[in-house]
Amino acid sequence: MLKKLIFIPALTLSFMAFANVAVIVHPSNAVTLSQDDINKIFTGRAKSFSDGKAAEPMNLAEAVAVRADFDQKALGRSSSQMKAYWSKLIFTGKGTPPKELASEQEVLDAVAKNPAAIGYVSAGAVTGSVKVALTLN
Amino acid sequence: MLKRKLLAITIAATLCATSQAAVDINGFASIKGGMALSNDDELYGYDNDFSFKNESLAALQVKSDLGDKLSVTAQLLGRGADDWDVKFEWAFLSYDLTDTLRVNAGRLRTPFYKYSDFRDVGYAYDWSRVPQSVYGLGFDNIEGASLYHTTTLGNFDSSLQFIVGSYDGDAAIGSSAADAQIENITGVAWELGQDGYSFRVAYLTGKTTFYVDQLDSSAGLYAQLTAFGLGTLAKDLDIVDESSSFAGIGFNIDKNDWLLVSEITKATVDDSFISDQESYYISIGHRFDSITPYVSFEKEDNKAKTEIYAGVPTASPIFTPVAGLVNSLETERNSINVGVRYDFHPSAAFKAQYTNADNKTADRKDSVLVVGVDLVF
């Protein structure tokens, strides 16, 4: 019985490839963000929030599952399409991709510390030290 | 993924530097093998012997952020076709005047085409190579400066680039390369994009000089014509400080996994025997998750300037060499490509492309097949 109970969450997890993604900012950041704003910041097309303050996007490494969800839901592209997109900009000196962090915890820590930061984690991982600006379903 | 960040603190420790510049190192490589499909076929440097060298390349790019909006970028690239000799493909410094305005100065990629900036980075596009009928000027980089402005205009993302500079090196005359100097290059390229649609225009001008020994030397064709009293004809043929222009328009649609891209270009060198070069391509593909098949059609139409020798009697001894020279730059060639890209790895794509080029002027058809892997690191 216990084994079954353990199995159920494991099974759910594997289907949770489509988990909700919470886009998070520093608690002091009062700006409202649309999906389009997030798209622009994470593709390097906008360098500041709508209130004019500088934005520092924090990406997750590709190995973290929620990264693929974010690429699809916020940016509308697969992770390899995003890689092709950035390789166009990197190798022309026209842009630098967002910094990549190795885990959701690192993103939470970085966003909690930095008023300019914007990152994302799976909705279940959100803590009180950051503010959810938008949840992507 | 794409980048290895080395904090220059490690370098600073060894070099005793005081700055804390962050250094990004990125790289890309293409390992391609291909061959022409019939005994006498030759295309894009391939013949009937399978070659891994012809189109393979590897590059490392180092970008150092010096702080205070100043950075320096250098790209070292080695091509198999050059026996892997490594050269500085570009080296420039960038200064961000504002968030939307950047100045680059040094050795730069010239923004002739939509894919000019990253034509060597195969991973960034689906084809095995950019369409050669259009991407055929024979040189890519100039020494100069560019001003790059990005902004949003309503719902559109706009990127506008002004460039000035000069070029000294090989460039294409027809299908061969010759020593060229292009001075006073000035140009503008503007791209507008929105949600999977983009539109681009580019216009550049310069003063072109070519040196070809058989033509320009003291025993060459021009000297002989001048000795015959045909100095005017020599001037109509020669390529000395001639006004030149390049114009290109293109568009791109990436919608619902359908990919459509096209570019049309025209290049001219006035008052010379170089034919006006008109080219275009159109490519359509569809993305099925990690597999993207495509077909494309290319056309190259270079009309010889026969009016240059219209006044020369056919019986004249100079008719044959002059007409031969002018007519050698007539080319009408249609090419068809069929290929596929397969993203088999997060940083690498496998590609295969078949090309058939129908040269109507030379009355020959050549076909080539290339397979390979493009990667970024």
mmCIF file of C-alpha atoms in Angstrom, chain B residues 81-317:
data_model
loop_
_atom_site.group_PDB
_atom_site.id
_atom_site.type_symbol
_atom_site.label_atom_id
_atom_site.label_comp_id
_atom_site.label_asym_id
_atom_site.label_seq_id
_atom_site.Cartn_x
_atom_site.Cartn_y
_atom_site.Cartn_z
ATOM 1 C CA ALA B 81 39.302 24.227 -47.246
ATOM 2 C CA ASP B 82 42.217 26.417 -46.041
ATOM 3 C CA ASP B 83 43.983 23.398 -44.494
ATOM 4 C CA TRP B 84 42.530 24.487 -41.145
ATOM 5 C CA ASP B 85 44.711 27.588 -41.003
ATOM 6 C CA VAL B 86 43.234 29.625 -38.190
ATOM 7 C CA LYS B 87 42.493 33.264 -38.928
ATOM 8 C CA PHE B 88 40.815 36.116 -37.139
ATOM 9 C CA GLU B 89 37.441 36.069 -38.819
ATOM 10 C CA TRP B 90 36.597 39.177 -36.881
ATOM 11 C CA ALA B 91 37.961 41.222 -34.040
ATOM 12 C CA PHE B 92 36.165 44.269 -32.790
ATOM 13 C CA LEU B 93 35.423 46.330 -29.770
ATOM 14 C CA SER B 94 31.918 47.301 -28.782
ATOM 15 C CA TYR B 95 30.767 50.264 -26.808
ATOM 16 C CA ASP B 96 27.182 50.607 -25.625
ATOM 17 C CA LEU B 97 26.266 54.264 -26.033
ATOM 18 C CA THR B 98 22.833 53.542 -24.565
ATOM 19 C CA ASP B 99 20.720 50.440 -23.928
ATOM 20 C CA THR B 100 19.631 50.535 -27.566
ATOM 21 C CA LEU B 101 22.662 51.951 -29.364
ATOM 22 C CA ARG B 102 25.984 50.178 -29.796
ATOM 23 C CA VAL B 103 29.138 51.033 -31.724
ATOM 24 C CA ASN B 104 31.352 48.230 -33.057
ATOM 25 C CA ALA B 105 34.751 48.988 -34.547
ATOM 26 C CA GLY B 106 37.380 46.703 -36.027
ATOM 27 C CA ARG B 107 37.112 43.758 -38.378
ATOM 28 C CA LEU B 108 33.379 43.253 -38.869
ATOM 29 C CA ARG B 109 30.982 41.104 -40.815
ATOM 30 C CA THR B 110 29.352 43.157 -43.593
ATOM 31 C CA PRO B 111 25.560 43.088 -43.331
ATOM 32 C CA PHE B 112 24.862 42.218 -46.971
ATOM 33 C CA TYR B 113 22.447 39.388 -46.271
ATOM 34 C CA LYS B 114 20.014 38.194 -43.673
ATOM 35 C CA TYR B 115 22.374 35.385 -42.668
ATOM 36 C CA SER B 116 25.637 37.302 -43.197
ATOM 37 C CA ASP B 117 26.383 37.620 -39.512
ATOM 38 C CA PHE B 118 26.176 33.935 -38.768
ATOM 39 C CA ARG B 119 26.610 32.194 -42.110
ATOM 40 C CA ASP B 120 29.489 30.175 -40.628
ATOM 41 C CA VAL B 121 27.359 29.084 -37.667
ATOM 42 C CA GLY B 122 25.460 26.263 -39.330
ATOM 43 C CA TYR B 123 23.640 25.439 -36.109
ATOM 44 C CA ALA B 124 21.781 28.765 -36.378
ATOM 45 C CA TYR B 125 19.894 27.776 -39.561
ATOM 46 C CA ASP B 126 18.394 24.692 -41.146
ATOM 47 C CA TRP B 127 20.250 24.441 -44.464
ATOM 48 C CA SER B 128 23.615 22.753 -44.898
ATOM 49 C CA ARG B 129 24.895 25.993 -46.423
ATOM 50 C CA VAL B 130 23.484 29.429 -47.146
ATOM 51 C CA PRO B 131 22.174 29.690 -50.736
ATOM 52 C CA GLN B 132 25.302 30.151 -52.834
ATOM 53 C CA SER B 133 23.535 31.842 -55.747
ATOM 54 C CA VAL B 134 22.778 34.765 -53.479
ATOM 55 C CA TYR B 135 25.638 34.603 -50.956
ATOM 56 C CA GLY B 136 28.214 34.891 -53.704
ATOM 57 C CA LEU B 137 30.184 38.124 -53.436
ATOM 58 C CA GLY B 138 33.249 36.188 -52.352
ATOM 59 C CA PHE B 139 33.979 38.260 -49.255
ATOM 60 C CA ASP B 140 32.218 38.758 -45.944
ATOM 61 C CA ASN B 141 34.228 41.033 -43.686
ATOM 62 C CA ILE B 142 35.383 44.620 -43.799
ATOM 63 C CA GLU B 143 37.520 46.783 -41.578
ATOM 64 C CA GLY B 144 35.445 49.622 -40.267
ATOM 65 C CA ALA B 145 32.834 50.677 -37.793
ATOM 66 C CA SER B 146 29.146 50.092 -37.392
ATOM 67 C CA LEU B 147 26.372 51.658 -35.390
ATOM 68 C CA TYR B 148 23.717 49.199 -34.286
ATOM 69 C CA HIS B 149 20.365 50.409 -33.008
ATOM 70 C CA THR B 150 17.626 48.182 -31.630
ATOM 71 C CA THR B 151 14.214 49.359 -30.538
ATOM 72 C CA THR B 152 10.529 48.561 -30.720
ATOM 73 C CA LEU B 153 8.280 50.416 -33.143
ATOM 74 C CA GLY B 154 4.735 49.685 -32.052
ATOM 75 C CA ASN B 155 4.555 45.902 -32.087
ATOM 76 C CA PHE B 156 7.647 45.534 -34.250
ATOM 77 C CA ASP B 157 11.207 44.910 -33.155
ATOM 78 C CA SER B 158 13.471 47.068 -35.236
ATOM 79 C CA SER B 159 17.202 46.656 -35.695
ATOM 80 C CA LEU B 160 19.005 49.220 -37.761
ATOM 81 C CA GLN B 161 22.679 49.061 -38.648
ATOM 82 C CA PHE B 162 24.873 51.654 -40.316
ATOM 83 C CA ILE B 163 28.330 50.608 -41.454
ATOM 84 C CA VAL B 164 31.388 52.307 -42.924
ATOM 85 C CA GLY B 165 34.704 50.759 -43.854
ATOM 86 C CA SER B 166 36.894 49.284 -46.529
ATOM 87 C CA TYR B 167 37.983 45.892 -47.822
ATOM 88 C CA ASP B 168 41.295 44.633 -49.169
ATOM 89 C CA GLY B 169 41.502 41.000 -50.202
ATOM 90 C CA ASP B 170 40.007 38.443 -52.560
ATOM 91 C CA ALA B 171 36.549 38.915 -54.035
ATOM 92 C CA ALA B 172 34.621 37.084 -56.725
ATOM 93 C CA ILE B 173 34.652 37.957 -60.418
ATOM 94 C CA GLY B 174 32.204 35.463 -61.848
ATOM 95 C CA SER B 175 33.213 32.090 -60.506
ATOM 96 C CA SER B 176 36.853 32.974 -59.829
ATOM 97 C CA ALA B 177 38.509 35.062 -57.146
ATOM 98 C CA ALA B 178 40.693 38.104 -57.771
ATOM 99 C CA ASP B 179 42.574 40.674 -55.769
ATOM 100 C CA ALA B 180 40.152 43.430 -54.819
ATOM 101 C CA GLN B 181 40.037 46.696 -52.953
ATOM 102 C CA ILE B 182 36.758 48.273 -52.016
ATOM 103 C CA GLU B 183 37.016 51.727 -50.547
ATOM 104 C CA ASN B 184 34.486 54.095 -49.002
ATOM 105 C CA ILE B 185 32.015 51.376 -48.145
ATOM 106 C CA THR B 186 28.910 52.854 -46.596
ATOM 107 C CA GLY B 187 25.753 50.947 -45.957
ATOM 108 C CA VAL B 188 22.595 50.459 -44.030
ATOM 109 C CA ALA B 189 20.640 47.353 -43.083
ATOM 110 C CA TRP B 190 17.258 47.407 -41.416
ATOM 111 C CA GLU B 191 15.264 44.492 -40.100
ATOM 112 C CA LEU B 192 11.742 44.615 -38.721
ATOM 113 C CA GLY B 193 10.255 41.649 -36.939
ATOM 114 C CA GLN B 194 7.084 40.688 -35.164
ATOM 115 C CA ASP B 195 5.891 37.370 -33.826
ATOM 116 C CA GLY B 196 7.418 35.057 -36.395
ATOM 117 C CA TYR B 197 7.439 37.518 -39.282
ATOM 118 C CA SER B 198 10.434 39.564 -40.315
ATOM 119 C CA PHE B 199 11.347 41.835 -43.172
ATOM 120 C CA ARG B 200 14.785 43.141 -44.095
ATOM 121 C CA VAL B 201 16.386 45.621 -46.484
ATOM 122 C CA ALA B 202 20.064 46.381 -47.045
ATOM 123 C CA TYR B 203 21.847 48.854 -49.273
ATOM 124 C CA LEU B 204 25.593 49.396 -49.522
ATOM 125 C CA THR B 205 27.835 51.337 -51.865
ATOM 126 C CA GLY B 206 31.585 51.508 -52.380
ATOM 127 C CA LYS B 207 34.385 52.167 -54.836
ATOM 128 C CA THR B 208 35.717 48.925 -56.288
ATOM 129 C CA THR B 209 39.119 48.178 -57.800
ATOM 130 C CA PHE B 210 40.148 44.748 -59.041
ATOM 131 C CA TYR B 211 43.605 43.721 -60.139
ATOM 132 C CA VAL B 212 43.896 40.827 -62.598
ATOM 133 C CA ASP B 213 47.377 40.261 -63.998
ATOM 134 C CA GLN B 214 46.342 39.293 -67.546
ATOM 135 C CA LEU B 215 44.256 42.438 -67.783
ATOM 136 C CA ASP B 216 45.969 45.089 -65.703
ATOM 137 C CA SER B 217 49.685 44.387 -66.127
ATOM 138 C CA SER B 218 51.819 46.407 -68.550
ATOM 139 C CA ALA B 219 51.462 43.594 -71.118
ATOM 140 C CA GLY B 220 47.814 43.020 -70.297
ATOM 141 C CA LEU B 221 44.683 43.512 -72.350
ATOM 142 C CA TYR B 222 44.033 47.115 -71.273
ATOM 143 C CA ALA B 223 47.570 48.220 -72.163
ATOM 144 C CA GLN B 224 47.242 46.557 -75.556
ATOM 145 C CA LEU B 225 43.891 48.213 -76.213
ATOM 146 C CA THR B 226 45.317 51.592 -75.244
ATOM 147 C CA ALA B 227 48.266 51.019 -77.620
ATOM 148 C CA PHE B 228 45.697 50.369 -80.392
ATOM 149 C CA GLY B 229 44.121 53.744 -79.663
ATOM 150 C CA LEU B 230 41.215 52.099 -77.857
ATOM 151 C CA GLY B 231 41.824 53.687 -74.481
ATOM 152 C CA THR B 232 38.116 54.443 -74.057
ATOM 153 C CA LEU B 233 37.230 50.802 -74.498
ATOM 154 C CA ALA B 234 39.918 49.862 -71.968
ATOM 155 C CA LYS B 235 38.342 52.298 -69.510
ATOM 156 C CA ASP B 236 34.888 50.814 -70.111
ATOM 157 C CA LEU B 237 36.256 47.397 -69.232
ATOM 158 C CA ASP B 238 38.651 48.039 -66.391
ATOM 159 C CA ILE B 239 37.696 48.001 -62.739
ATOM 160 C CA VAL B 240 39.428 50.961 -61.209
ATOM 161 C CA ASP B 241 37.720 52.904 -58.462
ATOM 162 C CA GLU B 242 34.290 52.122 -59.931
ATOM 163 C CA SER B 243 31.027 53.009 -58.209
ATOM 164 C CA SER B 244 29.481 49.815 -56.906
ATOM 165 C CA SER B 245 26.279 49.021 -55.156
ATOM 166 C CA PHE B 246 24.567 46.181 -53.388
ATOM 167 C CA ALA B 247 20.840 46.042 -52.677
ATOM 168 C CA GLY B 248 18.987 43.255 -50.933
ATOM 169 C CA ILE B 249 15.514 42.643 -49.608
ATOM 170 C CA GLY B 250 14.309 39.614 -47.735
ATOM 171 C CA PHE B 251 11.585 38.238 -45.575
ATOM 172 C CA ASN B 252 11.108 35.384 -43.196
ATOM 173 C CA ILE B 253 8.008 33.703 -41.797
ATOM 174 C CA ASP B 254 8.176 31.234 -38.927
ATOM 175 C CA LYS B 255 4.595 30.384 -38.047
ATOM 176 C CA ASN B 256 2.877 27.205 -36.860
ATOM 177 C CA ASP B 257 6.085 25.298 -37.535
ATOM 178 C CA TRP B 258 6.117 26.410 -41.173
ATOM 179 C CA LEU B 259 9.294 28.194 -42.233
ATOM 180 C CA LEU B 260 9.445 30.400 -45.289
ATOM 181 C CA VAL B 261 12.416 32.573 -46.157
ATOM 182 C CA SER B 262 13.442 34.470 -49.266
ATOM 183 C CA GLU B 263 16.028 37.040 -50.317
ATOM 184 C CA ILE B 264 16.492 38.982 -53.544
ATOM 185 C CA THR B 265 19.747 40.809 -54.242
ATOM 186 C CA LYS B 266 21.349 42.901 -56.945
ATOM 187 C CA ALA B 267 25.032 43.839 -57.116
ATOM 188 C CA THR B 268 26.552 46.181 -59.692
ATOM 189 C CA VAL B 269 29.990 47.558 -60.529
ATOM 190 C CA ASP B 270 29.499 50.472 -62.931
ATOM 191 C CA ASP B 271 31.720 51.214 -65.889
ATOM 192 C CA SER B 272 33.444 47.812 -65.850
ATOM 193 C CA PHE B 273 33.137 44.434 -67.526
ATOM 194 C CA ILE B 274 31.518 42.971 -64.399
ATOM 195 C CA SER B 275 27.978 41.917 -65.165
ATOM 196 C CA ASP B 276 25.067 43.077 -63.055
ATOM 197 C CA GLN B 277 24.356 40.231 -60.658
ATOM 198 C CA GLU B 278 20.737 39.490 -59.847
ATOM 199 C CA SER B 279 19.926 36.598 -57.562
ATOM 200 C CA TYR B 280 17.202 35.263 -55.367
ATOM 201 C CA TYR B 281 16.204 32.210 -53.398
ATOM 202 C CA ILE B 282 13.093 30.959 -51.706
ATOM 203 C CA SER B 283 13.044 28.203 -49.140
ATOM 204 C CA ILE B 284 10.171 26.448 -47.419
ATOM 205 C CA GLY B 285 10.374 23.986 -44.571
ATOM 206 C CA HIS B 286 8.306 22.441 -41.844
ATOM 207 C CA ARG B 287 9.348 21.638 -38.306
ATOM 208 C CA PHE B 288 8.198 18.237 -37.028
ATOM 209 C CA ASP B 289 9.554 18.484 -33.479
ATOM 210 C CA SER B 290 13.243 17.797 -33.929
ATOM 211 C CA ILE B 291 13.106 17.062 -37.666
ATOM 212 C CA THR B 292 12.924 19.867 -40.214
ATOM 213 C CA PRO B 293 12.774 18.955 -43.906
ATOM 214 C CA TYR B 294 12.965 21.762 -46.468
ATOM 215 C CA VAL B 295 13.172 22.499 -50.161
ATOM 216 C CA SER B 296 14.602 25.624 -51.736
ATOM 217 C CA PHE B 297 15.042 27.142 -55.160
ATOM 218 C CA GLU B 298 17.857 29.530 -56.124
ATOM 219 C CA LYS B 299 18.345 31.619 -59.237
ATOM 220 C CA GLU B 300 21.446 33.475 -60.340
ATOM 221 C CA ASP B 301 21.109 35.714 -63.368
ATOM 222 C CA ASN B 302 24.198 37.689 -64.425
ATOM 223 C CA LYS B 303 23.785 39.380 -67.800
ATOM 224 C CA ALA B 304 26.992 40.123 -69.695
ATOM 225 C CA LYS B 305 27.388 43.797 -70.629
ATOM 226 C CA THR B 306 27.556 43.129 -74.355
ATOM 227 C CA GLU B 307 26.909 46.818 -75.079
ATOM 228 C CA ILE B 308 30.555 47.493 -74.126
ATOM 229 C CA TYR B 309 31.830 45.868 -77.333
ATOM 230 C CA ALA B 310 28.809 46.645 -79.542
ATOM 231 C CA GLY B 311 30.883 49.176 -81.524
ATOM 232 C CA VAL B 312 33.774 46.797 -82.181
ATOM 233 C CA PRO B 313 33.693 45.168 -85.653
ATOM 234 C CA THR B 314 33.672 41.387 -85.394
ATOM 235 C CA ALA B 315 36.565 41.244 -87.871
ATOM 236 C CA SER B 316 38.770 43.305 -85.537
ATOM 237 C CA PRO B 317 41.572 41.326 -83.870
#
